[in-house]
Amino acid sequence: MVSRRGFLQGISALSVLDIVRPALPAEALSANDLSEVPGNYPDSKTGQSQLAFGNSLVRVRISGSETNFWSLENHKTGNVYRFGGPVFPLDGEAVSAIVENVQADRAPELLRNGATEHSFRGTLAARPSLSLRMIFRIGPDNAVVRFRYSLENNAADAITFKEAETPLTYISGSLARMSRVREVQLSDFNSMLHSDTVSKRDVWPQLFADQVGVAGPILVGEGADNEALLLAYEHGSQMPDTFLRFDLDTSRTTRLVAVKGNYIPGQTIKTFDTVWMVAAVAPTDAIASQFRTFVRKYMELNGESRRPYLFFNTWNFQERNKWWNKKSYLADYNQDRILQEIDIAHRLGLEIFVMDTGWYVKTGDWEVNRQRFPDGLKTVKARLDQYGMKLGLWFNPTMAAVSSQALAAHRSCIFSWQGKLAEPGDIWGSEASHPMCLVSEYADAYADTVIRVARDTGARYFIWDAVSQYGCDSSNHWHGTSANSEEERADSYAFQLPLQLIYIVEKVKRAYPDVIFDFDITETGRAVGLSFLSAGRFFLINNGPYLADYDLPHIEGAQNDNLFFYPGPARTWICREPLTYDEWVPSNLFLTHYFPDDPRSSQMVNIASLILGQNGIWGDLPNVSDAGVEWIGQVLNRYKQVRQDVAESDPIVSGNTAGVYEVREKISAASNRGLVSLFSSTNEKVVYVTLHTPERAFWATKGTRVRFDSQGHAVIESDMEFGAALVFFGVAKLT
Ligand SMILES: [Zn+2]
């Protein structure tokens, strides 16, 4: 049975991949070219070969052979890394994509983010009715190559994916000359923090010997000459549940293979698109920085999600209102209160004002609640416009209320699990709602709704809450049919979900290119990885651990269940610890909110933390003192002078989170501007010498002195009266 939609067809539709250009005349590479002397490649600019491209750091050569499908050369060392091509399980047979007559099938295209896209196509030697398109993207000044393949059917007969002896393989490569191999996981949910974290592991030689695979999604091999090779893939899940894996074998070769859900067994399709993958070669001590720059500049097309804006979210006050003021989550959710919060958020220097759950009448239709906001959100939007601020809105995209038009039009898209349709459930006191499947036609309906909300309210930021990786095993959607098992359908749903989220974001971006989407990963069981970062960002931490995470008793209804819900330094320890992401992925892609509450000691440690990139504030703004609002506003307005430099900076960390000394230097190696945040859990005096040689114009918090040594490094001495201090470099001095 042919499904209603080609597998992942929506994903390929989202980008520029489908632009059809006339094929360029291009010469196929002969096998002899594979052993070409490093650096002796034909210059693509001269038109001698369309099968090579690169930049000042690396060069890619396309071949299409089994063991040298394409190669990556480091200009500096002359070393060439050859990769094996994909292997597809077609009709029960493992078909290696040995590709003949490879040609550039259109001219290189400059993308909006400054990267260039190269597209090649060739015919599968084993199945001439099939062709493989190979898409590569590379930035002008970055060692990372982003790529994906599409298997396309040229003949009338369709392709049927069916398990073969060899699993679906995306890429392979030898790590034989690498003396050390490391795995970087991005979705290690840590109960101590109640947050996802980075987890780095050595891939011991014995793992190759025992053929034990690793999940990644980043694998780094470190060789001689201070040279590292990085391979990664863009998907999302939480450890140890993984959909792709780097298999290892005794010859120290790694193969990126499908674990489950990557295709629907027995499904007949026209086109199969792989996930995006990443390869890079760079000095070992620069590989993380190169990857981080790729994520910041070249992974996403529009750039708006990469700008280090300052955010406010209404949620924490809603919680305080319930647990501290003994009201309800929505008790004071009205226009007067929101306008009051906007006025103060503006004085604090915040730029994106996010209205959490409560702004709508019912899920699914997502109309503004006019009992709370009589003119829709017109007055709210006008006040934000007056301050140059943006409006953000909360959604649970998988819910449609029982009486909603969205449900009436898409009843067939209700979640189904083991033969039973999902019952409606409570959504924060609004009308009961059915869970809806986003791996169905509901994805388009929901995207259209967001576009309508963006048009009607002017909102340009959206946060998605409560989207779990699993939930639907229906045979009537786009993740399998009655010919598949429930498990296959559930896994296909879970595999496709993070890619469908990207599809929705991209569809909204085509209507409103400046939108930003955050995906809430504050609970476990969500799709965390590189894929969503290609479209948006993550909302990392809500309140951190619950009482139960620390084996503490909780009396239901008597108190809120969160440990790190209060002002002071403790919450900041929890929130700063996952800044370890900043080595690989800029911290400003992990929104986390800090508290503005008095006294100054709490404000100092919270503001010195948030400017490290997580950039969020929430809380009861009208209860912050005028002096506190003014001080935070002053600090954040100085931060804005250097925030782009901070976003560009690789993190330098001295000491441990919440230790006696914890210093975080974020100074751009390019501009020498940035900041240093200093913390001491015991208020000990701190002396810190910067690694960089920053600009000399600085601003420091009270009790902090800065001088410059003969080499230009800043020597910072702080009394640390409040347990934290900060210094901005490259800003105007206080007069
Ligand atoms: Zn479904």
XYZ file of C-alpha atoms and ligand atoms in Angstrom:
736
model
C 0.000 0.000 0.000
C 1.333 3.413 -0.930
C 1.084 5.865 1.921
C -0.596 9.163 1.317
C 2.658 10.950 1.496
C 6.218 10.029 0.627
C 8.365 9.383 3.640
C 9.631 12.680 4.993
C 8.540 14.390 1.852
C 7.626 17.402 3.930
C 11.180 17.836 5.067
C 12.605 18.169 1.610
C 9.873 20.617 0.730
C 10.971 23.009 3.412
C 14.232 24.164 1.968
C 15.741 25.231 -1.277
C 16.441 21.659 -2.246
C 13.630 21.460 -4.693
C 14.634 24.384 -6.839
C 15.198 22.857 -10.233
C 18.056 24.222 -12.272
C 19.423 23.050 -15.593
C 22.184 20.514 -15.137
C 25.666 21.831 -15.661
C 28.055 20.028 -17.945
C 30.353 18.176 -15.624
C 32.912 15.480 -15.950
C 32.657 12.282 -13.987
C 35.639 11.454 -11.843
C 37.578 8.355 -12.724
C 38.787 5.966 -10.056
C 42.309 7.295 -10.576
C 41.316 10.607 -9.129
C 40.741 9.030 -5.755
C 44.407 8.854 -4.929
C 45.048 12.412 -5.955
C 47.881 14.177 -4.186
C 46.443 16.303 -1.398
C 45.958 19.897 -2.427
C 46.277 19.149 -6.119
C 42.608 19.308 -6.909
C 41.235 21.196 -9.884
C 39.976 24.614 -8.909
C 36.214 24.706 -9.040
C 36.390 28.390 -9.933
C 38.079 27.616 -13.212
C 35.302 25.236 -14.080
C 37.681 22.349 -14.616
C 35.657 20.221 -12.246
C 32.280 20.699 -10.715
C 32.919 17.740 -8.457
C 35.042 19.601 -5.946
C 34.295 22.589 -3.792
C 35.519 24.067 -0.553
C 36.762 27.132 1.232
C 40.037 28.316 2.731
C 39.969 25.517 5.331
C 38.656 22.354 3.718
C 37.885 20.865 0.334
C 35.261 18.297 -0.601
C 35.623 15.975 -3.573
C 32.746 13.901 -4.832
C 33.510 10.486 -6.265
C 30.578 8.147 -5.743
C 32.602 4.963 -5.294
C 31.905 2.511 -2.503
C 34.886 3.299 -0.283
C 35.458 6.874 -1.403
C 31.985 8.202 -1.831
C 33.296 11.630 -1.064
C 36.321 12.965 0.743
C 37.204 15.852 2.985
C 40.629 17.430 2.846
C 42.255 19.659 5.431
C 44.172 22.288 3.444
C 46.590 22.909 6.294
C 47.788 19.332 6.796
C 46.976 17.946 3.365
C 45.258 14.977 5.022
C 42.292 13.540 3.144
C 39.456 11.643 4.877
C 37.447 9.349 2.644
C 33.894 8.350 3.480
C 31.839 5.399 2.378
C 28.414 6.056 0.916
C 24.966 5.069 2.062
C 23.555 1.552 1.973
C 19.803 1.238 1.488
C 17.724 -1.839 2.424
C 15.580 -2.157 -0.699
C 13.214 -5.093 -1.077
C 15.253 -7.024 1.468
C 18.548 -6.425 -0.305
C 21.324 -4.137 0.958
C 22.000 -1.789 -1.964
C 25.235 0.196 -1.725
C 24.889 3.559 -3.323
C 27.804 3.291 -5.716
C 26.958 6.176 -7.963
C 27.953 6.537 -11.609
C 27.960 9.588 -13.855
C 28.000 11.994 -10.928
C 27.247 15.517 -12.025
C 26.604 18.820 -10.375
C 22.918 19.119 -11.113
C 22.701 22.844 -10.649
C 24.916 25.842 -10.021
C 26.115 26.397 -6.458
C 23.637 28.551 -4.590
C 24.421 31.196 -1.984
C 22.050 30.712 0.962
C 20.640 33.439 3.190
C 23.025 32.526 6.011
C 26.119 32.988 3.831
C 26.753 29.286 3.275
C 26.846 27.848 -0.234
C 24.791 24.851 -1.303
C 26.194 22.362 -3.796
C 24.033 19.683 -5.342
C 25.169 16.583 -7.215
C 23.323 13.693 -8.735
C 24.271 10.305 -10.094
C 22.781 6.946 -10.982
C 22.986 3.917 -8.709
C 25.160 1.308 -10.399
C 23.118 -1.543 -8.933
C 19.732 0.003 -9.757
C 19.919 2.341 -12.761
C 16.284 3.349 -12.250
C 17.361 5.026 -8.997
C 19.393 8.162 -8.626
C 20.994 9.726 -5.610
C 21.040 13.440 -4.997
C 23.808 14.654 -2.677
C 23.348 18.070 -1.105
C 26.253 19.803 0.637
C 26.351 23.130 2.461
C 29.487 24.912 3.599
C 30.179 28.318 5.106
C 32.919 30.536 3.700
C 35.073 30.486 6.844
C 34.118 27.285 8.616
C 35.507 23.736 8.561
C 32.090 22.056 8.875
C 30.306 20.477 5.922
C 26.564 19.803 6.273
C 25.103 17.201 3.931
C 22.195 14.920 3.188
C 21.209 12.467 0.482
C 17.968 11.825 -1.362
C 17.282 8.509 -3.041
C 15.029 9.229 -5.993
C 13.116 6.951 -8.284
C 13.274 7.717 -11.992
C 11.130 4.864 -13.199
C 7.484 4.126 -12.741
C 8.200 1.342 -10.266
C 8.499 2.593 -6.720
C 11.103 1.805 -4.046
C 10.170 -0.468 -1.188
C 12.205 -0.250 1.994
C 12.465 -3.653 3.603
C 14.944 -4.925 6.167
C 18.124 -6.405 4.715
C 21.179 -8.084 6.207
C 22.933 -4.723 6.505
C 21.084 -1.934 8.306
C 20.282 1.350 6.589
C 23.692 3.034 6.619
C 24.183 6.756 6.088
C 27.944 7.191 6.050
C 31.056 5.286 7.063
C 34.633 6.294 7.694
C 37.881 5.004 9.091
C 39.112 6.193 12.463
C 42.185 3.922 12.227
C 44.664 6.770 12.377
C 42.919 8.441 15.284
C 44.666 7.843 18.588
C 41.647 8.951 20.601
C 37.938 8.896 19.790
C 35.333 10.758 21.830
C 31.563 10.687 21.811
C 29.627 13.850 22.670
C 26.038 13.242 23.760
C 23.643 16.186 23.921
C 20.655 14.562 25.622
C 21.855 13.080 28.891
C 18.930 13.954 31.188
C 20.491 14.605 34.570
C 18.180 14.120 37.565
C 20.403 16.162 39.860
C 19.668 19.189 37.652
C 16.394 17.968 36.116
C 17.892 19.118 32.839
C 19.449 17.725 29.731
C 23.213 17.989 29.739
C 26.237 17.345 27.572
C 27.964 14.065 28.282
C 31.426 13.339 26.873
C 32.810 9.810 26.794
C 35.986 8.255 25.534
C 35.356 5.589 22.934
C 37.942 3.113 24.122
C 39.738 0.896 21.560
C 37.975 -2.046 23.197
C 34.611 -0.705 22.026
C 35.832 -1.124 18.447
C 37.169 -4.581 19.259
C 33.868 -5.597 20.845
C 31.847 -3.821 18.130
C 29.801 -1.819 20.612
C 28.101 1.164 18.997
C 27.781 4.663 20.435
C 24.901 7.111 20.093
C 26.609 10.457 19.570
C 25.214 12.547 17.921
C 28.773 13.894 17.735
C 31.812 11.657 17.263
C 35.290 13.176 17.306
C 38.459 11.339 16.333
C 41.741 12.928 17.356
C 44.818 12.065 15.331
C 48.412 13.153 14.949
C 49.320 16.710 13.880
C 46.702 18.170 16.282
C 44.031 17.169 13.766
C 40.495 16.021 14.529
C 37.719 14.557 12.410
C 34.121 15.188 13.483
C 31.021 13.313 12.340
C 27.510 14.115 13.562
C 23.874 13.684 12.632
C 20.820 15.877 13.107
C 18.017 14.089 14.926
C 16.584 14.211 18.437
C 15.862 11.801 21.290
C 16.950 11.246 24.842
C 19.605 8.802 25.918
C 19.614 5.859 25.906
C 16.738 5.827 23.410
C 18.366 6.475 20.073
C 17.239 6.260 16.456
C 20.675 6.415 14.826
C 23.968 5.052 16.095
C 27.637 5.032 15.206
C 28.515 1.350 14.857
C 32.157 0.441 15.436
C 34.113 -2.469 14.007
C 37.425 -4.203 14.509
C 39.072 -2.321 11.636
C 38.301 0.920 13.540
C 35.713 1.916 10.973
C 32.544 3.641 12.101
C 29.204 3.421 10.319
C 26.278 5.711 11.037
C 23.306 3.347 10.930
C 19.556 3.415 11.508
C 18.490 1.806 14.770
C 14.699 1.990 14.413
C 11.974 4.043 12.843
C 14.162 5.575 10.110
C 11.931 4.073 7.436
C 8.617 2.275 7.428
C 9.211 -1.404 6.601
C 7.398 -2.369 3.420
C 6.562 1.220 2.582
C 6.649 2.028 -1.096
C 7.865 5.511 -1.826
C 9.061 7.833 -4.556
C 11.822 9.639 -2.659
C 13.775 8.923 0.518
C 15.552 11.827 2.202
C 18.180 11.132 4.833
C 18.583 13.257 7.926
C 21.160 16.021 7.685
C 24.655 14.995 8.674
C 27.795 16.907 9.505
C 31.490 16.297 8.870
C 34.450 18.492 9.755
C 38.188 18.357 9.944
C 40.062 20.950 12.004
C 42.791 21.257 14.616
C 41.850 19.176 17.659
C 41.896 22.235 19.888
C 39.577 24.087 17.488
C 37.103 21.394 16.453
C 34.492 22.253 19.097
C 34.796 25.931 18.275
C 34.378 25.239 14.554
C 31.291 23.158 15.259
C 29.903 25.833 17.596
C 30.388 28.467 14.890
C 28.615 26.198 12.403
C 25.607 25.874 14.725
C 25.547 29.622 15.317
C 26.003 30.810 11.731
C 25.423 28.134 9.120
C 23.075 25.490 10.461
C 19.920 27.605 10.355
C 18.992 29.828 7.420
C 17.323 32.947 8.823
C 19.546 33.897 11.752
C 16.849 35.439 13.946
C 16.923 32.510 16.395
C 20.678 33.008 16.792
C 20.428 36.612 18.015
C 20.962 36.887 21.783
C 17.690 38.626 22.642
C 16.592 39.122 26.256
C 13.353 37.334 27.198
C 10.577 37.611 29.756
C 8.019 34.858 30.401
C 4.859 35.171 32.520
C 4.939 31.585 33.801
C 6.878 31.988 37.024
C 4.466 34.624 38.333
C 1.569 32.353 37.400
C 3.175 29.661 39.551
C 3.896 32.032 42.399
C 0.299 33.235 42.247
C -0.858 29.684 42.766
C 1.604 28.480 45.360
C 2.517 31.644 47.251
C -0.620 33.762 46.804
C -3.018 30.787 46.932
C -4.827 31.890 43.771
C -4.919 30.012 40.462
C -2.415 29.883 37.592
C -4.658 32.186 35.561
C -6.116 34.355 38.364
C -4.362 37.589 37.410
C -3.808 36.759 33.756
C -5.411 39.866 32.272
C -4.622 42.921 30.234
C -3.918 45.273 33.169
C -1.409 42.909 34.753
C 0.271 42.119 31.414
C 0.623 45.838 30.561
C 2.144 46.459 33.992
C 4.639 43.650 33.431
C 5.493 44.963 29.955
C 6.285 48.416 31.369
C 8.688 46.915 33.897
C 10.160 44.407 31.449
C 10.977 47.365 29.205
C 12.719 49.196 32.064
C 14.722 46.019 32.696
C 15.859 46.080 29.071
C 13.998 42.906 28.043
C 12.992 42.559 24.410
C 10.724 39.557 23.861
C 7.680 39.340 26.131
C 6.306 35.811 26.252
C 2.744 35.144 27.391
C 2.667 31.603 28.736
C -0.433 29.412 28.927
C -3.670 31.349 29.429
C -3.797 33.817 26.513
C -6.152 31.644 24.409
C -9.744 30.425 24.664
C -9.162 26.812 23.705
C -6.397 24.720 22.213
C -6.536 23.802 18.538
C -8.198 27.045 17.422
C -5.876 29.258 19.478
C -8.097 32.349 19.456
C -7.187 35.114 21.914
C -9.198 35.029 25.144
C -11.279 38.221 24.972
C -12.460 37.944 28.540
C -8.887 38.559 29.588
C -7.903 40.698 26.567
C -11.019 42.558 25.315
C -9.513 43.772 22.030
C -7.663 40.576 21.244
C -4.063 41.495 21.973
C -4.149 44.861 20.185
C -3.480 46.992 23.272
C -0.787 44.582 24.452
C 0.892 44.614 21.042
C 0.668 48.419 20.841
C 2.411 48.744 24.219
C 5.148 46.351 23.095
C 5.536 48.271 19.828
C 5.928 51.479 21.785
C 8.989 49.937 23.435
C 10.303 48.112 20.383
C 9.573 44.772 22.077
C 8.258 41.584 20.477
C 5.308 39.432 21.477
C 5.738 35.730 22.222
C 3.021 33.110 22.777
C 2.844 29.664 24.385
C 1.424 26.653 22.559
C 0.939 22.987 23.111
C 0.890 22.107 19.404
C -0.363 18.569 19.989
C -3.676 19.552 21.592
C -7.109 20.382 20.164
C -10.052 21.154 22.457
C -13.132 18.961 22.339
C -15.327 21.710 20.825
C -12.616 23.240 18.612
C -13.018 23.642 14.871
C -9.508 22.208 14.553
C -10.693 18.935 16.062
C -13.907 18.860 14.015
C -11.883 19.234 10.820
C -9.209 16.699 11.819
C -10.803 14.039 13.996
C -8.854 11.454 12.028
C -5.626 12.929 13.477
C -6.364 12.176 17.145
C -3.613 10.173 18.816
C -4.201 6.464 18.833
C -2.339 3.967 21.039
C -2.742 0.214 20.872
C -6.069 0.475 19.128
C -7.607 3.110 21.408
C -8.128 6.780 20.575
C -6.637 9.109 23.178
C -9.118 10.593 25.647
C -9.289 14.368 26.170
C -7.296 15.800 29.076
C -7.027 19.074 31.003
C -4.835 21.827 29.566
C -4.145 24.361 32.319
C -7.798 24.944 33.131
C -8.952 25.494 29.548
C -11.383 23.188 27.766
C -10.414 19.508 27.768
C -8.347 18.645 24.700
C -7.473 15.622 22.589
C -3.819 14.880 21.757
C -3.301 15.318 18.007
C -0.740 13.601 15.799
C 1.782 15.913 14.137
C 2.943 13.079 11.879
C -0.288 13.457 9.949
C -2.063 16.142 7.963
C -2.596 17.950 11.274
C 0.976 19.288 10.982
C -0.044 21.493 8.066
C -3.285 22.531 9.738
C -1.396 23.506 12.885
C 1.273 25.406 10.919
C -1.477 27.349 9.143
C -3.012 28.189 12.517
C 0.298 29.560 13.801
C 0.618 31.657 10.639
C -2.866 33.038 11.270
C -2.023 33.802 14.932
C 1.209 35.507 13.838
C -0.756 37.630 11.391
C -3.598 38.502 13.780
C -1.590 39.179 16.933
C 1.780 40.226 15.539
C 3.504 37.556 17.660
C 6.908 36.555 16.324
C 8.038 34.121 19.006
C 6.407 30.811 19.861
C 7.184 28.326 22.578
C 6.119 24.685 22.289
C 5.413 22.881 25.519
C 4.635 19.259 26.364
C 5.575 17.626 23.060
C 6.669 14.089 23.895
C 8.707 11.911 21.572
C 6.177 9.062 21.635
C 2.411 8.963 21.691
C 0.771 7.722 18.510
C 0.832 4.322 16.789
C -2.182 4.867 14.543
C -2.275 3.035 11.215
C -4.154 5.938 9.580
C -1.486 8.639 9.711
C 1.912 9.016 8.053
C 3.851 6.614 10.256
C 2.865 3.197 9.030
C -0.163 1.202 7.986
C -2.045 -1.853 9.150
C 0.717 -3.866 7.444
C 3.119 -2.622 10.131
C 3.277 -3.618 13.778
C 2.230 -1.180 16.502
C 5.868 -0.941 17.532
C 6.966 -0.038 14.005
C 4.296 2.656 13.807
C 5.173 4.028 17.261
C 8.880 4.141 16.363
C 8.202 5.777 13.017
C 6.104 8.433 14.763
C 8.911 9.037 17.271
C 11.550 9.196 14.533
C 9.555 11.586 12.368
C 8.292 13.846 15.164
C 11.416 16.045 15.520
C 11.581 16.363 11.726
C 7.893 17.305 11.537
C 8.535 20.034 14.133
C 11.169 21.459 11.786
C 8.718 21.209 8.894
C 6.180 23.300 10.824
C 8.796 25.906 11.806
C 9.985 26.205 8.215
C 6.449 26.595 6.926
C 5.771 29.437 9.366
C 9.132 31.006 8.479
C 8.153 31.122 4.837
C 5.273 33.404 5.874
C 7.178 35.276 8.599
C 10.954 34.878 8.209
C 11.708 36.611 11.517
C 9.885 34.163 13.796
C 11.682 32.310 16.571
C 10.522 28.923 17.907
C 11.606 27.448 21.214
C 11.039 23.783 21.985
C 10.477 23.080 25.691
C 12.747 20.234 26.834
C 12.313 20.872 30.560
C 11.040 17.340 31.154
C 12.483 14.044 30.036
C 11.134 12.048 27.085
C 11.476 14.828 24.516
C 13.362 14.940 21.232
C 16.666 16.565 22.173
C 19.474 16.730 19.640
C 20.828 18.681 16.730
C 17.759 18.527 14.480
C 15.584 21.148 16.155
C 18.590 23.470 16.414
C 18.566 23.692 12.626
C 15.199 25.462 12.913
C 14.953 26.954 16.393
C 16.172 26.753 19.962
C 15.535 24.892 23.221
C 13.834 26.043 26.430
C 16.085 24.180 28.821
C 15.081 24.468 32.478
C 11.802 25.282 34.205
C 12.299 24.983 37.965
C 15.017 22.384 37.931
C 14.568 19.363 40.198
C 11.365 18.419 41.964
C 11.293 17.389 45.592
C 11.005 13.775 44.466
C 14.246 14.067 42.480
C 15.961 14.604 45.833
C 13.925 11.966 47.682
C 12.194 14.672 49.713
C 8.591 14.257 50.846
C 5.894 16.239 49.106
C 2.389 16.818 50.417
C 0.140 17.111 47.377
C -1.584 20.472 47.171
C 0.202 21.938 50.207
C 3.215 23.350 48.436
C 4.643 23.420 44.968
C 6.804 20.524 44.074
C 9.857 22.464 42.987
C 13.101 22.899 44.868
C 14.613 25.679 42.781
C 11.714 28.067 42.607
C 13.113 30.743 44.902
C 15.428 33.745 44.497
C 19.023 33.505 45.711
C 22.069 31.707 44.390
C 20.882 28.063 44.572
C 18.701 28.144 41.469
C 21.532 29.789 39.547
C 23.827 26.811 40.333
C 21.304 24.472 38.756
C 20.825 26.734 35.745
C 24.538 27.414 35.108
C 25.671 23.814 35.246
C 24.335 22.921 31.739
C 26.368 25.828 30.319
C 28.741 23.003 29.399
C 26.667 22.943 26.184
C 28.323 26.246 25.282
C 31.461 24.414 24.141
C 29.485 22.825 21.262
C 26.246 24.785 20.940
C 25.965 28.495 21.834
C 24.370 28.966 25.255
C 21.910 31.466 23.795
C 20.147 28.526 22.130
C 19.180 27.199 25.597
C 16.710 29.698 27.056
C 16.651 29.613 30.861
C 15.057 32.204 33.142
C 16.623 33.850 36.158
C 15.018 35.908 38.935
C 14.966 39.719 39.214
C 13.972 39.720 42.895
C 15.605 41.858 45.549
C 17.858 41.881 47.462
C 20.866 43.010 45.408
C 22.800 39.860 46.303
C 20.189 37.764 44.504
C 20.007 40.197 41.597
C 23.808 40.175 41.266
C 24.150 36.397 41.039
C 21.104 36.034 38.786
C 22.102 38.748 36.301
C 25.771 37.655 36.253
C 24.416 34.208 35.313
C 21.824 35.063 32.692
C 24.190 37.201 30.606
C 26.274 34.075 29.981
C 23.709 33.419 27.267
C 20.515 31.866 28.631
C 19.102 35.412 28.644
C 15.739 34.933 30.357
C 14.029 36.629 33.323
C 10.775 35.675 35.006
C 9.113 36.410 38.304
C 6.821 38.937 39.974
C 8.010 42.138 38.279
C 5.762 44.658 40.108
C 7.277 43.486 43.388
C 10.862 44.244 42.347
C 12.093 47.508 43.933
C 12.587 50.560 41.712
C 16.276 50.534 42.636
C 16.480 46.892 41.594
C 14.731 47.520 38.278
C 17.037 50.446 37.567
C 20.193 48.483 38.412
C 19.234 45.470 36.310
C 18.300 47.800 33.437
C 21.713 49.488 33.626
C 23.573 46.188 33.596
C 21.532 44.664 30.781
C 21.856 47.767 28.631
C 25.636 47.472 28.953
C 25.382 43.769 28.181
C 23.643 44.673 24.931
C 26.808 46.485 23.810
C 28.787 43.247 23.928
C 26.196 40.478 23.647
C 27.008 39.604 20.061
C 30.658 39.235 21.093
C 29.543 37.075 24.025
C 27.454 34.883 21.714
C 30.493 34.402 19.465
C 32.837 33.540 22.338
C 33.968 30.057 23.176
C 33.479 29.580 26.920
C 36.418 29.547 29.298
C 35.553 28.190 32.722
C 37.762 28.280 35.788
C 36.605 26.315 38.826
C 33.377 24.412 39.370
C 29.771 25.538 39.418
C 28.837 26.645 42.954
C 32.421 26.190 44.149
C 34.472 28.648 46.152
C 35.660 30.139 42.857
C 33.751 29.869 39.623
C 34.800 32.237 36.865
C 33.329 32.236 33.359
C 35.138 34.218 30.677
C 33.259 34.992 27.485
C 35.527 37.254 25.462
C 35.503 37.066 21.680
C 38.853 36.050 20.214
C 37.938 38.107 17.143
C 36.805 41.370 18.742
C 38.399 41.187 22.220
C 35.085 42.348 23.611
C 32.883 40.416 25.999
C 32.501 39.751 29.692
C 33.699 37.870 32.728
C 31.229 36.603 35.366
C 32.679 35.671 38.739
C 30.958 33.635 41.440
C 31.908 32.480 44.918
C 29.542 30.391 46.972
C 31.384 31.517 50.115
C 31.808 35.192 49.102
C 35.604 34.762 49.017
C 37.666 37.463 47.338
C 38.586 36.437 43.798
C 41.610 37.289 41.643
C 41.278 36.239 38.017
C 43.529 36.828 35.016
C 41.774 36.675 31.641
C 43.005 34.256 29.010
C 42.203 36.804 26.314
C 43.595 40.308 26.053
C 40.372 42.306 26.099
C 39.680 45.865 25.091
C 40.577 48.240 27.888
C 37.302 50.140 28.090
C 35.470 48.229 30.786
C 32.623 48.416 33.259
C 32.623 46.414 36.462
C 30.192 45.924 39.309
C 30.903 47.615 42.622
C 33.823 46.229 44.614
C 35.555 44.891 41.510
C 38.862 46.319 40.248
C 40.501 45.748 36.873
C 44.057 46.411 35.725
C 45.913 45.207 32.658
C 49.241 43.395 32.806
C 52.142 44.033 30.447
C 50.809 41.463 27.967
C 47.367 43.011 27.933
C 45.533 40.424 30.018
C 43.005 41.831 32.461
C 43.690 41.198 36.142
C 40.351 41.247 37.937
C 40.142 41.516 41.715
C 36.730 41.390 43.314
C 35.602 41.651 46.913
C 32.612 39.433 45.985
C 30.467 41.015 48.682
C 27.347 39.645 46.996
C 28.815 36.296 45.945
C 29.022 37.369 42.311
C 30.549 40.100 40.174
C 30.851 40.923 36.525
C 33.021 42.903 34.166
C 32.163 43.978 30.626
C 35.067 44.632 28.253
C 34.559 46.895 25.271
C 31.844 49.113 26.761
C 31.855 52.735 27.772
C 33.207 53.354 31.276
C 30.819 54.671 33.874
C 31.166 58.386 34.247
Zn -0.261 9.384 14.379
